[in-house]
CSV table of C-alpha atoms and ligand atoms in Angstrom, one decimal:
chain,number,residue,atom,x,y,z
A,289,MET,CA,-61.9,-183.1,136.5
A,290,LYS,CA,-65.4,-181.6,135.8
A,291,VAL,CA,-68.2,-184.1,136.0
A,292,LEU,CA,-71.8,-184.0,135.0
A,293,VAL,CA,-74.1,-186.7,136.4
A,294,VAL,CA,-77.4,-187.2,134.7
A,295,GLY,CA,-80.5,-188.1,136.7
A,296,GLY,CA,-82.2,-187.2,140.0
A,297,GLY,CA,-82.8,-190.3,142.1
A,298,GLY,CA,-81.2,-192.2,144.9
A,299,ARG,CA,-78.8,-193.9,142.5
A,300,GLU,CA,-77.5,-190.5,141.3
A,301,HIS,CA,-77.2,-189.2,144.9
A,302,ALA,CA,-75.1,-192.2,145.7
A,303,LEU,CA,-72.9,-191.7,142.6
A,304,CYS,CA,-72.6,-187.9,143.4
A,305,ARG,CA,-71.6,-188.6,147.0
A,306,LYS,CA,-69.0,-191.1,145.9
A,307,LEU,CA,-67.6,-188.9,143.1
A,308,ALA,CA,-67.5,-185.9,145.4
A,309,GLN,CA,-64.9,-187.8,147.5
A,310,SER,CA,-62.5,-188.1,144.6
A,311,PRO,CA,-59.3,-186.1,144.9
A,312,LEU,CA,-59.5,-185.8,141.0
A,313,LEU,CA,-62.8,-183.9,141.1
A,314,THR,CA,-62.8,-180.2,140.6
A,315,ARG,CA,-66.5,-179.5,139.9
A,316,LEU,CA,-69.6,-181.6,140.0
A,317,TRP,CA,-73.0,-180.9,138.5
A,318,CYS,CA,-76.2,-183.0,138.4
A,319,ALA,CA,-79.1,-182.7,136.1
A,320,PRO,CA,-81.7,-182.3,137.4
A,321,GLY,CA,-80.6,-183.7,140.9
A,322,ASN,CA,-82.7,-183.3,144.0
A,323,ALA,CA,-82.6,-181.7,147.5
A,324,GLY,CA,-80.1,-184.2,148.8
A,325,ILE,CA,-77.8,-184.1,145.7
A,326,ALA,CA,-77.8,-180.3,146.1
A,327,GLU,CA,-75.6,-180.8,149.2
A,328,VAL,CA,-72.8,-182.4,147.2
A,329,ALA,CA,-73.3,-181.1,143.6
A,330,GLU,CA,-74.6,-178.1,141.7
A,331,CYS,CA,-78.1,-179.0,140.4
A,332,LEU,CA,-79.1,-177.9,137.0
A,333,ASP,CA,-82.6,-177.2,135.7
A,334,ILE,CA,-82.2,-179.6,132.8
A,335,LYS,CA,-84.3,-182.8,132.5
A,336,ALA,CA,-82.4,-186.1,132.3
A,337,GLU,CA,-84.1,-186.8,128.9
A,338,ASP,CA,-83.1,-183.4,127.4
A,339,VAL,CA,-80.1,-184.7,125.5
A,340,GLY,CA,-79.6,-181.5,123.5
A,341,ALA,CA,-79.5,-179.3,126.5
A,342,LEU,CA,-77.2,-181.6,128.4
A,343,VAL,CA,-74.7,-181.8,125.7
A,344,ASP,CA,-74.8,-178.0,125.1
A,345,PHE,CA,-74.2,-177.5,128.8
A,346,ALA,CA,-71.3,-180.0,128.9
A,347,ARG,CA,-69.7,-178.4,125.9
A,348,ALA,CA,-70.1,-174.9,127.2
A,349,GLU,CA,-68.6,-175.8,130.6
A,350,GLY,CA,-65.8,-178.0,129.3
A,351,VAL,CA,-67.2,-181.1,131.2
A,352,ASP,CA,-64.6,-183.9,131.2
A,353,LEU,CA,-67.0,-186.7,131.9
A,354,VAL,CA,-70.7,-187.2,131.6
A,355,VAL,CA,-72.1,-190.0,133.8
A,356,ALA,CA,-75.5,-191.3,132.8
A,357,GLY,CA,-77.7,-192.6,135.6
A,358,PRO,CA,-81.0,-193.7,134.1
A,359,GLU,CA,-81.7,-195.7,130.9
A,360,ALA,CA,-84.1,-193.3,129.1
A,361,PRO,CA,-81.4,-190.7,128.1
A,362,LEU,CA,-79.1,-193.5,126.9
A,363,VAL,CA,-81.9,-195.1,124.8
A,364,ALA,CA,-82.5,-191.6,123.4
A,365,GLY,CA,-78.9,-191.2,122.4
A,366,LEU,CA,-77.2,-189.3,125.2
A,367,ALA,CA,-73.9,-191.2,124.8
A,368,ASP,CA,-73.9,-190.8,121.0
A,369,ALA,CA,-74.5,-187.1,121.3
A,370,CYS,CA,-71.6,-186.8,123.8
A,371,ILE,CA,-69.3,-188.8,121.6
A,372,ALA,CA,-70.2,-186.7,118.6
A,373,ALA,CA,-69.4,-183.6,120.6
A,374,GLY,CA,-66.0,-185.0,121.7
A,375,ILE,CA,-67.1,-185.3,125.4
A,376,ARG,CA,-66.2,-188.4,127.4
A,377,VAL,CA,-69.2,-190.3,128.5
A,378,PHE,CA,-69.8,-193.2,130.9
A,379,GLY,CA,-72.8,-195.1,129.4
A,380,PRO,CA,-73.7,-197.1,126.3
A,381,THR,CA,-74.6,-195.7,122.9
A,382,ALA,CA,-78.3,-196.0,121.8
A,383,ALA,CA,-77.4,-199.1,119.7
A,384,ALA,CA,-75.9,-200.8,122.8
A,385,ALA,CA,-78.6,-199.5,125.2
A,386,ALA,CA,-81.0,-201.6,123.2
A,387,LEU,CA,-80.0,-204.4,125.5
A,388,GLU,CA,-82.4,-202.8,127.9
A,389,GLY,CA,-84.5,-200.8,125.4
A,390,SER,CA,-85.6,-203.9,123.5
A,391,LYS,CA,-86.2,-207.2,125.2
A,392,GLY,CA,-86.4,-209.0,121.9
A,393,PHE,CA,-83.0,-207.6,120.8
A,394,MET,CA,-81.6,-208.6,124.3
A,395,LYS,CA,-82.8,-212.2,123.9
A,396,ASP,CA,-81.4,-212.4,120.4
A,397,VAL,CA,-77.9,-211.3,121.7
A,398,VAL,CA,-78.1,-213.6,124.7
A,399,SER,CA,-78.9,-216.6,122.5
A,400,GLN,CA,-76.2,-215.7,120.0
A,401,ALA,CA,-73.7,-215.4,122.9
A,402,GLY,CA,-74.9,-218.7,124.4
A,403,ILE,CA,-75.8,-217.2,127.8
A,404,PRO,CA,-78.0,-219.4,129.9
A,405,THR,CA,-81.5,-217.9,130.0
A,406,ALA,CA,-85.2,-218.8,129.7
A,407,TRP,CA,-86.4,-220.0,126.3
A,408,TYR,CA,-88.4,-217.4,124.5
A,409,LYS,CA,-90.2,-216.3,121.3
A,410,ARG,CA,-90.9,-212.9,119.8
A,411,PHE,CA,-94.4,-211.9,118.6
A,412,THR,CA,-95.9,-209.1,116.5
A,413,ASP,CA,-99.1,-211.0,115.9
A,414,ILE,CA,-101.6,-211.2,118.8
A,415,ALA,CA,-103.3,-214.5,117.6
A,416,ALA,CA,-99.9,-216.2,117.2
A,417,ALA,CA,-98.9,-215.0,120.7
A,418,LYS,CA,-102.0,-216.5,122.2
A,419,ASP,CA,-101.6,-219.8,120.3
A,420,PHE,CA,-98.1,-220.0,121.7
A,421,VAL,CA,-99.1,-219.6,125.3
A,422,ARG,CA,-102.0,-222.1,124.8
A,423,GLU,CA,-99.4,-224.6,123.4
A,424,LYS,CA,-96.8,-224.0,126.2
A,425,GLY,CA,-99.3,-223.6,129.1
A,426,ALA,CA,-98.8,-221.8,132.4
A,427,PRO,CA,-96.8,-220.6,134.4
A,428,ILE,CA,-95.3,-218.5,131.6
A,429,VAL,CA,-94.0,-214.9,131.4
A,430,VAL,CA,-95.3,-212.2,129.0
A,431,LYS,CA,-93.1,-209.1,128.4
A,432,THR,CA,-93.5,-206.0,126.3
A,433,ASP,CA,-90.6,-205.6,123.9
A,434,GLY,CA,-90.1,-201.9,124.7
A,435,LEU,CA,-89.6,-199.9,127.9
A,436,ALA,CA,-92.7,-199.7,130.1
A,437,ALA,CA,-91.3,-198.1,133.3
A,438,GLY,CA,-90.6,-201.5,134.8
A,439,LYS,CA,-94.2,-202.6,134.5
A,440,GLY,CA,-94.2,-204.4,131.2
A,441,VAL,CA,-93.7,-207.9,132.7
A,442,VAL,CA,-96.4,-210.3,133.7
A,443,VAL,CA,-95.4,-213.5,135.4
A,444,ALA,CA,-98.6,-215.4,134.6
A,445,MET,CA,-99.3,-218.4,136.9
A,446,THR,CA,-102.4,-219.3,134.9
A,447,LEU,CA,-103.3,-219.4,131.2
A,448,ALA,CA,-106.0,-216.9,131.7
A,449,GLU,CA,-103.6,-214.4,133.2
A,450,ALA,CA,-101.2,-214.9,130.2
A,451,ILE,CA,-104.0,-214.3,127.7
A,452,ALA,CA,-105.2,-211.2,129.6
A,453,ALA,CA,-101.6,-209.8,129.6
A,454,ILE,CA,-101.4,-210.3,125.8
A,455,ASP,CA,-104.7,-208.6,125.4
A,456,ASP,CA,-103.7,-205.6,127.6
A,457,MET,CA,-100.2,-205.2,126.2
A,458,MET,CA,-100.8,-205.8,122.5
A,459,GLY,CA,-104.6,-205.4,122.1
A,460,ALA,CA,-105.4,-202.4,124.4
A,461,LYS,CA,-101.8,-201.0,124.2
A,462,VAL,CA,-101.8,-200.1,127.9
A,463,PHE,CA,-98.0,-199.5,127.6
A,464,GLY,CA,-98.4,-197.8,124.2
A,465,ALA,CA,-95.9,-198.7,121.5
A,466,ALA,CA,-93.8,-200.8,123.9
A,467,GLY,CA,-96.5,-203.5,123.4
A,468,ASP,CA,-96.2,-203.6,119.5
A,469,GLU,CA,-94.0,-206.6,120.0
A,470,LEU,CA,-94.1,-209.1,122.8
A,471,VAL,CA,-91.5,-211.6,124.2
A,472,ILE,CA,-93.0,-214.7,125.7
A,473,GLU,CA,-90.6,-216.8,127.8
A,474,GLU,CA,-90.1,-219.7,130.1
A,475,TYR,CA,-91.0,-219.2,133.8
A,476,LEU,CA,-87.9,-219.6,136.0
A,477,GLU,CA,-87.9,-220.4,139.7
A,478,GLY,CA,-85.3,-219.5,142.3
A,479,GLU,CA,-83.8,-216.7,144.2
A,480,GLU,CA,-83.0,-213.5,142.3
A,481,ALA,CA,-79.7,-211.5,142.4
A,482,SER,CA,-78.2,-208.6,140.5
A,483,VAL,CA,-74.7,-208.6,139.2
A,484,PHE,CA,-73.0,-205.4,138.0
A,485,ALA,CA,-70.0,-205.1,135.7
A,486,LEU,CA,-68.1,-202.1,134.3
A,487,CYS,CA,-67.5,-202.4,130.6
A,488,ASP,CA,-65.3,-200.4,128.2
A,489,GLY,CA,-66.4,-202.0,124.9
A,490,GLN,CA,-63.9,-204.9,125.2
A,491,ALA,CA,-63.1,-205.6,128.9
A,492,ALA,CA,-65.4,-206.1,131.9
A,493,VAL,CA,-64.7,-205.7,135.6
A,494,PHE,CA,-66.9,-207.1,138.4
A,495,MET,CA,-68.7,-204.2,140.0
A,496,GLY,CA,-70.5,-206.0,142.9
A,497,ALA,CA,-73.6,-208.0,143.4
A,498,ALA,CA,-76.8,-207.1,145.3
A,499,GLN,CA,-80.2,-208.5,146.0
A,500,ASP,CA,-83.3,-206.3,146.1
A,501,HIS,CA,-86.9,-206.5,147.3
A,502,LYS,CA,-89.3,-205.6,144.5
A,503,ARG,CA,-92.6,-206.1,146.2
A,504,VAL,CA,-94.1,-203.3,148.2
A,505,GLY,CA,-95.1,-205.3,151.3
A,506,ASP,CA,-93.4,-207.2,154.1
A,507,GLY,CA,-92.7,-210.9,153.3
A,508,ASP,CA,-92.3,-209.9,149.6
A,509,THR,CA,-96.0,-209.5,149.1
A,510,GLY,CA,-98.2,-207.0,147.1
A,511,PRO,CA,-97.5,-205.2,143.8
A,512,ASN,CA,-94.1,-204.8,142.2
A,513,THR,CA,-92.2,-201.6,142.7
A,514,GLY,CA,-88.9,-200.2,141.5
A,515,GLY,CA,-87.3,-201.6,144.6
A,516,MET,CA,-88.1,-201.2,148.3
A,517,GLY,CA,-84.6,-202.1,149.6
A,518,ALA,CA,-81.4,-203.9,148.7
A,519,TYR,CA,-78.3,-205.3,150.2
A,520,SER,CA,-74.8,-206.2,149.1
A,521,PRO,CA,-72.9,-208.5,149.0
A,522,ALA,CA,-75.6,-211.0,147.8
A,523,PRO,CA,-75.1,-214.1,149.9
A,524,VAL,CA,-76.4,-216.3,146.9
A,525,VAL,CA,-73.6,-215.0,144.7
A,526,THR,CA,-70.8,-217.1,146.2
A,527,PRO,CA,-67.2,-216.4,144.9
A,528,ASP,CA,-67.6,-219.4,142.6
A,529,LEU,CA,-70.8,-218.2,141.1
A,530,GLU,CA,-69.4,-214.7,140.7
A,531,ALA,CA,-66.6,-216.1,138.5
A,532,ARG,CA,-69.1,-218.2,136.6
A,533,ILE,CA,-71.5,-215.3,136.0
A,534,MET,CA,-68.6,-213.1,134.7
A,535,ALA,CA,-67.4,-216.0,132.4
A,536,GLU,CA,-70.9,-217.3,131.3
A,537,VAL,CA,-73.0,-214.1,131.2
A,538,ILE,CA,-71.1,-210.8,131.3
A,539,GLU,CA,-68.0,-211.6,129.1
A,540,PRO,CA,-70.0,-213.4,126.4
A,541,ALA,CA,-72.4,-210.4,126.2
A,542,VAL,CA,-69.5,-207.9,125.9
A,543,ARG,CA,-67.8,-210.0,123.2
A,544,THR,CA,-71.0,-210.5,121.2
A,545,MET,CA,-71.9,-206.8,121.4
A,546,ALA,CA,-68.5,-205.9,120.0
A,547,ALA,CA,-68.8,-208.6,117.3
A,548,ILE,CA,-72.1,-207.2,116.1
A,549,GLY,CA,-70.7,-203.7,115.9
A,550,ARG,CA,-72.4,-202.4,119.1
A,551,PRO,CA,-69.6,-202.3,121.6
A,552,TYR,CA,-70.9,-201.9,125.2
A,553,THR,CA,-69.5,-199.2,127.4
A,554,GLY,CA,-70.9,-198.4,130.8
A,555,VAL,CA,-72.3,-200.5,133.6
A,556,LEU,CA,-74.0,-203.7,132.6
A,557,PHE,CA,-76.6,-204.9,135.1
A,558,ALA,CA,-77.5,-208.6,134.9
A,559,GLY,CA,-80.7,-209.6,136.6
A,560,LEU,CA,-80.3,-213.3,137.3
A,561,MET,CA,-82.4,-216.2,138.6
A,562,MET,CA,-80.4,-218.7,140.7
A,563,THR,CA,-82.2,-221.8,139.4
A,564,ALA,CA,-81.5,-225.5,140.3
A,565,ASP,CA,-79.6,-225.6,137.0
A,566,GLY,CA,-77.4,-222.7,137.9
A,567,PRO,CA,-77.6,-218.9,137.2
A,568,LYS,CA,-79.9,-217.9,134.3
A,569,LEU,CA,-80.2,-214.4,132.9
A,570,LEU,CA,-83.6,-212.7,133.3
A,571,GLU,CA,-82.7,-209.4,131.8
A,572,PHE,CA,-79.9,-206.9,131.1
A,573,ASN,CA,-80.1,-203.3,132.2
A,574,VAL,CA,-77.8,-200.6,130.9
A,575,ARG,CA,-77.3,-198.7,134.2
A,576,PHE,CA,-76.9,-199.2,137.9
A,577,GLY,CA,-79.9,-200.5,139.8
A,578,ASP,CA,-81.8,-198.2,142.1
A,579,PRO,CA,-81.5,-198.8,145.1
A,580,GLU,CA,-78.8,-201.3,144.4
A,581,CYS,CA,-76.3,-198.5,143.5
A,582,GLN,CA,-76.7,-197.1,147.0
A,583,VAL,CA,-75.3,-200.3,148.6
A,584,LEU,CA,-72.6,-200.8,146.0
A,585,MET,CA,-71.3,-197.3,146.5
A,586,ALA,CA,-71.4,-197.8,150.3
A,587,ARG,CA,-69.0,-200.8,150.0
A,588,LEU,CA,-66.7,-199.5,147.3
A,589,ASN,CA,-63.4,-198.3,148.8
A,590,SER,CA,-61.7,-197.5,145.5
A,591,ASP,CA,-62.0,-194.0,143.9
A,592,LEU,CA,-64.9,-194.2,141.4
A,593,LEU,CA,-63.9,-191.4,139.2
A,594,PRO,CA,-60.7,-192.8,137.5
A,595,VAL,CA,-62.5,-196.1,136.9
A,596,LEU,CA,-65.4,-194.4,135.1
A,597,VAL,CA,-63.0,-192.4,133.0
A,598,ALA,CA,-61.0,-195.6,132.2
A,599,ALA,CA,-64.3,-197.3,131.1
A,600,ALA,CA,-65.1,-194.3,128.9
A,601,GLU,CA,-61.7,-194.4,127.3
A,602,GLY,CA,-61.5,-198.2,126.8
A,603,ARG,CA,-58.7,-198.7,129.3
A,604,LEU,CA,-60.4,-200.9,131.9
A,605,ALA,CA,-58.4,-204.1,131.3
A,606,GLY,CA,-56.5,-205.0,134.5
A,607,THR,CA,-58.5,-202.7,136.8
A,608,ARG,CA,-59.0,-204.1,140.3
A,609,LEU,CA,-61.6,-202.6,142.6
A,610,ASP,CA,-61.3,-202.6,146.4
A,611,TRP,CA,-64.4,-203.5,148.3
A,612,SER,CA,-65.4,-203.4,152.0
A,613,ASP,CA,-66.2,-206.9,153.4
A,614,ASP,CA,-69.0,-205.3,155.4
A,615,THR,CA,-72.7,-205.5,154.4
A,616,ALA,CA,-74.5,-202.5,153.1
A,617,LEU,CA,-78.3,-202.4,153.3
A,618,VAL,CA,-80.7,-199.8,152.1
A,619,VAL,CA,-84.3,-199.4,153.2
A,620,VAL,CA,-86.4,-197.3,150.8
A,621,MET,CA,-89.0,-194.9,152.3
A,622,ALA,CA,-91.8,-194.2,149.9
A,623,ALA,CA,-94.9,-192.0,149.9
A,624,ALA,CA,-98.0,-193.7,151.3
A,625,GLY,CA,-99.9,-195.2,148.4
A,626,TYR,CA,-96.9,-196.0,146.3
A,627,PRO,CA,-96.7,-197.8,143.8
A,628,GLY,CA,-100.3,-196.5,143.3
A,629,SER,CA,-101.2,-192.8,143.6
A,630,TYR,CA,-99.7,-190.8,146.4
A,631,ARG,CA,-99.6,-187.3,147.8
A,632,LYS,CA,-96.8,-184.9,146.9
A,633,ASN,CA,-95.2,-182.0,148.8
A,634,THR,CA,-95.5,-183.5,152.3
A,635,VAL,CA,-92.7,-182.3,154.6
A,636,ILE,CA,-90.0,-184.6,156.0
A,637,ARG,CA,-88.1,-183.8,159.2
A,638,GLY,CA,-85.4,-185.4,161.2
A,639,LEU,CA,-83.1,-186.2,158.3
A,640,GLU,CA,-80.0,-184.6,159.9
A,641,SER,CA,-80.5,-186.6,163.1
A,642,ALA,CA,-81.0,-189.8,161.1
A,643,GLY,CA,-77.8,-189.1,159.2
A,644,GLN,CA,-75.9,-189.0,162.5
A,645,VAL,CA,-76.5,-192.6,163.3
A,646,ASP,CA,-73.2,-194.6,163.0
A,647,GLY,CA,-72.6,-196.0,159.5
A,648,ILE,CA,-75.6,-194.3,157.9
A,649,ALA,CA,-76.1,-192.3,154.7
A,650,VAL,CA,-79.5,-190.9,154.1
A,651,LEU,CA,-79.9,-190.7,150.3
A,652,HIS,CA,-82.6,-188.7,148.5
A,653,ALA,CA,-84.6,-190.2,145.7
A,654,GLY,CA,-87.6,-187.9,145.2
A,655,THR,CA,-87.2,-184.7,147.2
A,656,ALA,CA,-87.1,-181.0,146.7
A,657,ARG,CA,-86.6,-177.9,148.9
A,658,THR,CA,-89.7,-175.9,149.8
A,659,PRO,CA,-89.5,-172.1,149.7
A,660,GLU,CA,-89.1,-172.2,153.5
A,661,GLY,CA,-86.0,-174.5,153.1
A,662,GLU,CA,-87.7,-177.7,154.3
A,663,VAL,CA,-87.3,-181.0,152.5
A,664,ALA,CA,-90.5,-182.1,150.8
A,665,ALA,CA,-91.4,-185.5,149.2
A,666,VAL,CA,-92.0,-185.1,145.4
A,667,GLY,CA,-91.9,-188.7,144.2
A,668,GLY,CA,-93.0,-192.2,144.9
A,669,ARG,CA,-89.7,-193.6,146.3
A,670,VAL,CA,-88.4,-190.7,148.3
A,671,LEU,CA,-85.5,-191.7,150.6
A,672,GLY,CA,-82.9,-194.5,150.7
A,673,VAL,CA,-81.6,-195.0,154.2
A,674,THR,CA,-78.3,-196.8,153.7
A,675,ALA,CA,-76.4,-198.5,156.4
A,676,ILE,CA,-73.0,-200.3,156.5
A,677,ALA,CA,-71.9,-202.7,159.2
A,678,PRO,CA,-70.0,-205.9,159.7
A,679,THR,CA,-73.1,-208.1,159.7
A,680,VAL,CA,-76.4,-208.0,157.8
A,681,ARG,CA,-78.3,-208.0,161.1
A,682,GLU,CA,-76.4,-205.0,162.4
A,683,ALA,CA,-76.7,-203.1,159.1
A,684,GLN,CA,-80.5,-203.8,159.2
A,685,ALA,CA,-80.7,-202.6,162.8
A,686,ARG,CA,-78.8,-199.4,162.0
A,687,ALA,CA,-81.0,-198.6,159.0
A,688,TYR,CA,-84.2,-199.0,161.1
A,689,ARG,CA,-82.6,-197.0,164.0
A,690,ALA,CA,-82.0,-194.1,161.6
A,691,ILE,CA,-85.5,-194.4,160.1
A,692,GLY,CA,-86.9,-194.1,163.7
A,693,ARG,CA,-85.5,-190.6,163.7
A,694,ILE,CA,-87.2,-189.5,160.5
A,695,ASP,CA,-90.4,-187.6,161.1
A,696,TRP,CA,-92.6,-188.1,157.9
A,697,PRO,CA,-96.2,-189.2,158.7
A,698,GLU,CA,-97.1,-189.6,155.0
A,699,GLY,CA,-94.2,-192.0,154.4
A,700,PHE,CA,-93.7,-195.7,154.9
A,701,CYS,CA,-91.1,-198.4,154.5
A,702,ARG,CA,-90.9,-202.2,154.6
A,703,SER,CA,-89.9,-203.5,158.0
A,704,ASP,CA,-88.0,-206.6,156.8
A,705,ILE,CA,-85.5,-205.6,154.2
A,706,GLY,CA,-82.7,-208.2,154.1
A,707,TRP,CA,-84.7,-211.0,155.8
A,708,ARG,CA,-83.3,-213.7,153.7
A,709,ALA,CA,-79.7,-212.7,154.3
A,710,VAL,CA,-80.4,-212.2,158.1
A,711,ALA,CA,-81.9,-215.8,158.2
A,712,ARG,CA,-78.8,-217.1,156.4
A,713,GLU,CA,-76.5,-215.4,158.9
A,714,GLY,CA,-78.3,-217.6,161.5
B,931,AMP,P1,-87.7,-207.9,134.3
B,931,AMP,O1,-88.2,-206.4,134.2
B,931,AMP,O2,-87.5,-208.6,133.1
B,931,AMP,O3,-86.6,-208.0,135.3
B,931,AMP,O4,-88.9,-208.6,135.1
B,931,AMP,C1,-89.3,-208.1,136.4
B,931,AMP,C2,-89.4,-209.2,137.4
B,931,AMP,O5,-90.3,-210.2,136.8
B,931,AMP,C3,-88.1,-210.0,137.6
B,931,AMP,O6,-87.3,-209.3,138.6
B,931,AMP,C4,-88.6,-211.3,138.1
B,931,AMP,O7,-89.0,-211.2,139.4
B,931,AMP,C5,-89.8,-211.5,137.2
B,931,AMP,N1,-89.5,-212.3,136.0
B,931,AMP,C6,-89.0,-211.8,134.8
B,931,AMP,N2,-88.8,-212.8,134.0
B,931,AMP,C7,-89.1,-213.9,134.6
B,931,AMP,C8,-89.0,-215.3,134.3
B,931,AMP,N3,-88.6,-215.7,133.0
B,931,AMP,N4,-89.4,-216.3,135.2
B,931,AMP,C9,-89.8,-215.9,136.4
B,931,AMP,N5,-89.9,-214.6,136.8
B,931,AMP,C10,-89.5,-213.6,135.9
B,932,LIG,N1,-84.0,-202.0,141.5
B,932,LIG,C1,-84.2,-202.6,140.2
B,932,LIG,C2,-83.8,-201.7,139.1
B,932,LIG,O1,-83.2,-200.7,139.2
B,932,LIG,O2,-84.2,-202.0,138.0
């Protein structure tokens, strides 16, 4: 089978590495890819958002399956364009990708489906939004309706912060049109976890659980990022809770999406808060998490390719996936300054030696080759050092042992990824 993966981050490197192991694979492309992906796939000079060029390429090469990594091309209609061209695609249509593209739509579906979640209200009027937070009081959460590169969420611990967030998002439009509509919702307290499911429009199959570290600093302090590390399995998602989350969150969402004429195909990523009253949904994403995908792929024993094809063809029912019982843990290395401004084109050495540490895969998130053939950092999150081992403690030790071999003075990482899970292990 000929496969085209869309995207160029650590998630797509993990997907490409896994797909490259499939005996069914004959050719693998990635658009645009990165320096690490180039070792397992042919990288294309096509942007992930350039839906027209992606579909033209897939048609011309007779691609059998397009695998969408990030949300933006899906929200822009990548899956619709593939379906129209008769190309199999793993990923939701634009109408279904609105589960991530519009928080207001997501909350409406969730309430129709009866999924446990924070109470909420949608606003297009700034004065009404402010009156509502004054009435409800803090802590309260203010979100832009549209995509804001993961930054359109303010967890306001005071009323003043909530009012300021409304002014920024809806008044000053700091996230542009994403702030034309706001969702204001209940503040939930607990430990967060991510649950993934493969969906084919009707059926859903559990695709693993993970926990990530969103804050940039040790001890989960400092600004939010796209994720500085993750581990799987998620100790808070016990087998009981896994079954409950499939039955109370994932399956009702898939049923409701089918009922409203927007059947959901692809991976559904539920961001959950484990509250004292049980798991509650924070958000849906229409893609694998990054870096969560890296740890899921490290633990997946089954061949990924036939499962993605089955999802694209509506044949998932009855699928069972085989997982390693080991723990996978990824530590993200980022450019100094991230998530603020950072330098680009700094050279990274020692990657080969790091990759030789037992149980390690060094995944590239934001890298490119220099004309001299060296690996340079070209993004904020740059590497994902992924380890697998029988215990969380050993996986963590392996990841940091490999990082010790990486020579990149302009990079940094957190030193405590997995601390909660290590503490639980005792
Ligand atoms: P989101 O993009 O909706 O996942 O929000 C980003 C982060 O904000 C989440 O991972 C949570 O840490 C936090 N968050 C979002 N919604 C809530 C909520 N209702 N209560 C508490 N924290 C929240
Ligand atoms: N790591 C969180 C995400 O991919 O949204």
